[in-house]
């Protein structure tokens, strides 16, 4: 999946956990470092990745989502397609060891 992440999801609520997540999103979006999102099934890490991208200085670049269980292309292609934007790999543990080593 490719597209422009424009913060399509808005957090709703005033609870301390929601405010903490919102602060994390803002901080992660400003960081030049990669972000590792780790969550159990159903925790919507793709939505969080999209929000981070939508808040980042690279929000006008592509948002490339690779599904690790069914990867298309090779890692060099993924990085090239995401240039100037964001690369999100979900289910990275499902990638074969050879794909994982190419990411390094």
mmCIF file of C-alpha atoms in Angstrom:
data_model
loop_
_atom_site.group_PDB
_atom_site.id
_atom_site.type_symbol
_atom_site.label_atom_id
_atom_site.label_comp_id
_atom_site.label_asym_id
_atom_site.label_seq_id
_atom_site.Cartn_x
_atom_site.Cartn_y
_atom_site.Cartn_z
ATOM 1 C CA UNK A 1 0.000 0.000 0.000
ATOM 2 C CA UNK A 2 1.295 3.407 -0.914
ATOM 3 C CA UNK A 3 -0.108 6.795 -0.299
ATOM 4 C CA UNK A 4 0.327 10.068 1.424
ATOM 5 C CA UNK A 5 -0.197 9.883 5.169
ATOM 6 C CA UNK A 6 -2.251 12.940 6.054
ATOM 7 C CA UNK A 7 -3.122 12.004 9.621
ATOM 8 C CA UNK A 8 -6.411 10.382 8.632
ATOM 9 C CA UNK A 9 -6.885 9.190 12.177
ATOM 10 C CA UNK A 10 -7.492 11.628 14.969
ATOM 11 C CA UNK A 11 -7.141 10.650 18.584
ATOM 12 C CA UNK A 12 -10.199 11.330 20.641
ATOM 13 C CA UNK A 13 -10.169 11.541 24.385
ATOM 14 C CA UNK A 14 -8.670 13.308 27.330
ATOM 15 C CA UNK A 15 -7.349 10.335 29.274
ATOM 16 C CA UNK A 16 -3.736 10.245 30.372
ATOM 17 C CA UNK A 17 -2.888 7.320 28.007
ATOM 18 C CA UNK A 18 -4.319 9.168 24.972
ATOM 19 C CA UNK A 19 -2.415 12.340 25.876
ATOM 20 C CA UNK A 20 0.777 10.284 26.320
ATOM 21 C CA UNK A 21 0.282 8.638 22.915
ATOM 22 C CA UNK A 22 -0.289 12.025 21.289
ATOM 23 C CA UNK A 23 2.947 13.366 22.841
ATOM 24 C CA UNK A 24 4.790 10.259 21.592
ATOM 25 C CA UNK A 25 3.444 10.754 18.056
ATOM 26 C CA UNK A 26 4.560 14.385 17.978
ATOM 27 C CA UNK A 27 8.020 13.532 19.327
ATOM 28 C CA UNK A 28 8.523 10.522 17.037
ATOM 29 C CA UNK A 29 7.434 12.538 13.997
ATOM 30 C CA UNK A 30 10.128 15.168 14.645
ATOM 31 C CA UNK A 31 12.909 12.623 15.140
ATOM 32 C CA UNK A 32 15.274 11.832 12.253
ATOM 33 C CA UNK A 33 15.713 8.333 13.707
ATOM 34 C CA UNK A 34 13.758 5.215 12.714
ATOM 35 C CA UNK A 35 10.766 4.356 14.894
ATOM 36 C CA UNK A 36 10.109 0.780 16.005
ATOM 37 C CA UNK A 37 6.445 0.109 16.749
ATOM 38 C CA UNK A 38 5.778 -3.086 18.629
ATOM 39 C CA UNK A 39 2.255 -4.137 19.444
ATOM 40 C CA UNK A 40 0.053 -7.152 19.726
ATOM 41 C CA UNK A 41 -2.411 -8.080 17.006
ATOM 42 C CA UNK A 42 -5.150 -5.475 16.816
ATOM 43 C CA UNK A 43 -3.185 -2.586 18.322
ATOM 44 C CA UNK A 44 -3.255 -0.734 14.979
ATOM 45 C CA UNK A 45 0.466 -0.146 14.515
ATOM 46 C CA UNK A 46 -0.220 0.752 10.859
ATOM 47 C CA UNK A 47 -2.538 3.552 11.995
ATOM 48 C CA UNK A 48 0.114 4.820 14.420
ATOM 49 C CA UNK A 49 2.767 4.676 11.662
ATOM 50 C CA UNK A 50 0.449 6.648 9.368
ATOM 51 C CA UNK A 51 -0.096 9.263 12.068
ATOM 52 C CA UNK A 52 3.656 9.626 12.655
ATOM 53 C CA UNK A 53 4.229 10.037 8.927
ATOM 54 C CA UNK A 54 1.403 12.564 8.654
ATOM 55 C CA UNK A 55 2.991 14.685 11.383
ATOM 56 C CA UNK A 56 6.553 14.413 10.073
ATOM 57 C CA UNK A 57 8.477 16.844 7.880
ATOM 58 C CA UNK A 58 8.343 14.093 5.201
ATOM 59 C CA UNK A 59 4.526 13.982 5.169
ATOM 60 C CA UNK A 60 4.420 15.050 1.513
ATOM 61 C CA UNK A 61 6.567 12.050 0.530
ATOM 62 C CA UNK A 62 5.232 8.557 -0.046
ATOM 63 C CA UNK A 63 4.094 6.227 2.732
ATOM 64 C CA UNK A 64 5.057 2.711 1.665
ATOM 65 C CA UNK A 65 3.509 -0.140 3.655
ATOM 66 C CA UNK A 66 5.041 -3.575 3.155
ATOM 67 C CA UNK A 67 3.211 -6.589 4.532
ATOM 68 C CA UNK A 68 5.918 -8.951 5.756
ATOM 69 C CA UNK A 69 3.745 -12.027 5.248
ATOM 70 C CA UNK A 70 3.360 -11.228 1.524
ATOM 71 C CA UNK A 71 6.255 -8.960 0.475
ATOM 72 C CA UNK A 72 6.270 -7.649 -3.084
ATOM 73 C CA UNK A 73 9.611 -6.731 -4.651
ATOM 74 C CA UNK A 74 12.855 -6.614 -2.727
ATOM 75 C CA UNK A 75 14.084 -4.443 0.162
ATOM 76 C CA UNK A 76 16.164 -2.166 -2.101
ATOM 77 C CA UNK A 77 13.010 -1.449 -4.129
ATOM 78 C CA UNK A 78 11.028 -0.697 -0.952
ATOM 79 C CA UNK A 79 13.609 1.823 0.219
ATOM 80 C CA UNK A 80 13.723 3.467 -3.227
ATOM 81 C CA UNK A 81 9.918 3.751 -3.375
ATOM 82 C CA UNK A 82 9.835 5.287 0.114
ATOM 83 C CA UNK A 83 12.580 7.840 -0.598
ATOM 84 C CA UNK A 84 11.604 11.184 0.864
ATOM 85 C CA UNK A 85 8.757 9.608 2.823
ATOM 86 C CA UNK A 86 8.302 6.631 5.121
ATOM 87 C CA UNK A 87 8.725 2.866 4.896
ATOM 88 C CA UNK A 88 6.504 0.819 7.228
ATOM 89 C CA UNK A 89 7.023 -2.945 7.358
ATOM 90 C CA UNK A 90 4.303 -4.779 9.248
ATOM 91 C CA UNK A 91 4.715 -8.370 10.383
ATOM 92 C CA UNK A 92 8.470 -8.082 9.942
ATOM 93 C CA UNK A 93 8.885 -11.371 11.803
ATOM 94 C CA UNK A 94 7.145 -13.092 8.869
ATOM 95 C CA UNK A 95 9.891 -12.017 6.449
ATOM 96 C CA UNK A 96 12.315 -14.761 5.492
ATOM 97 C CA UNK A 97 15.789 -14.549 7.045
ATOM 98 C CA UNK A 98 17.225 -13.561 3.647
ATOM 99 C CA UNK A 99 14.825 -10.601 3.396
ATOM 100 C CA UNK A 100 15.622 -9.586 6.972
ATOM 101 C CA UNK A 101 19.374 -9.657 6.291
ATOM 102 C CA UNK A 102 18.885 -7.490 3.171
ATOM 103 C CA UNK A 103 17.214 -4.831 5.328
ATOM 104 C CA UNK A 104 20.377 -4.368 7.345
#
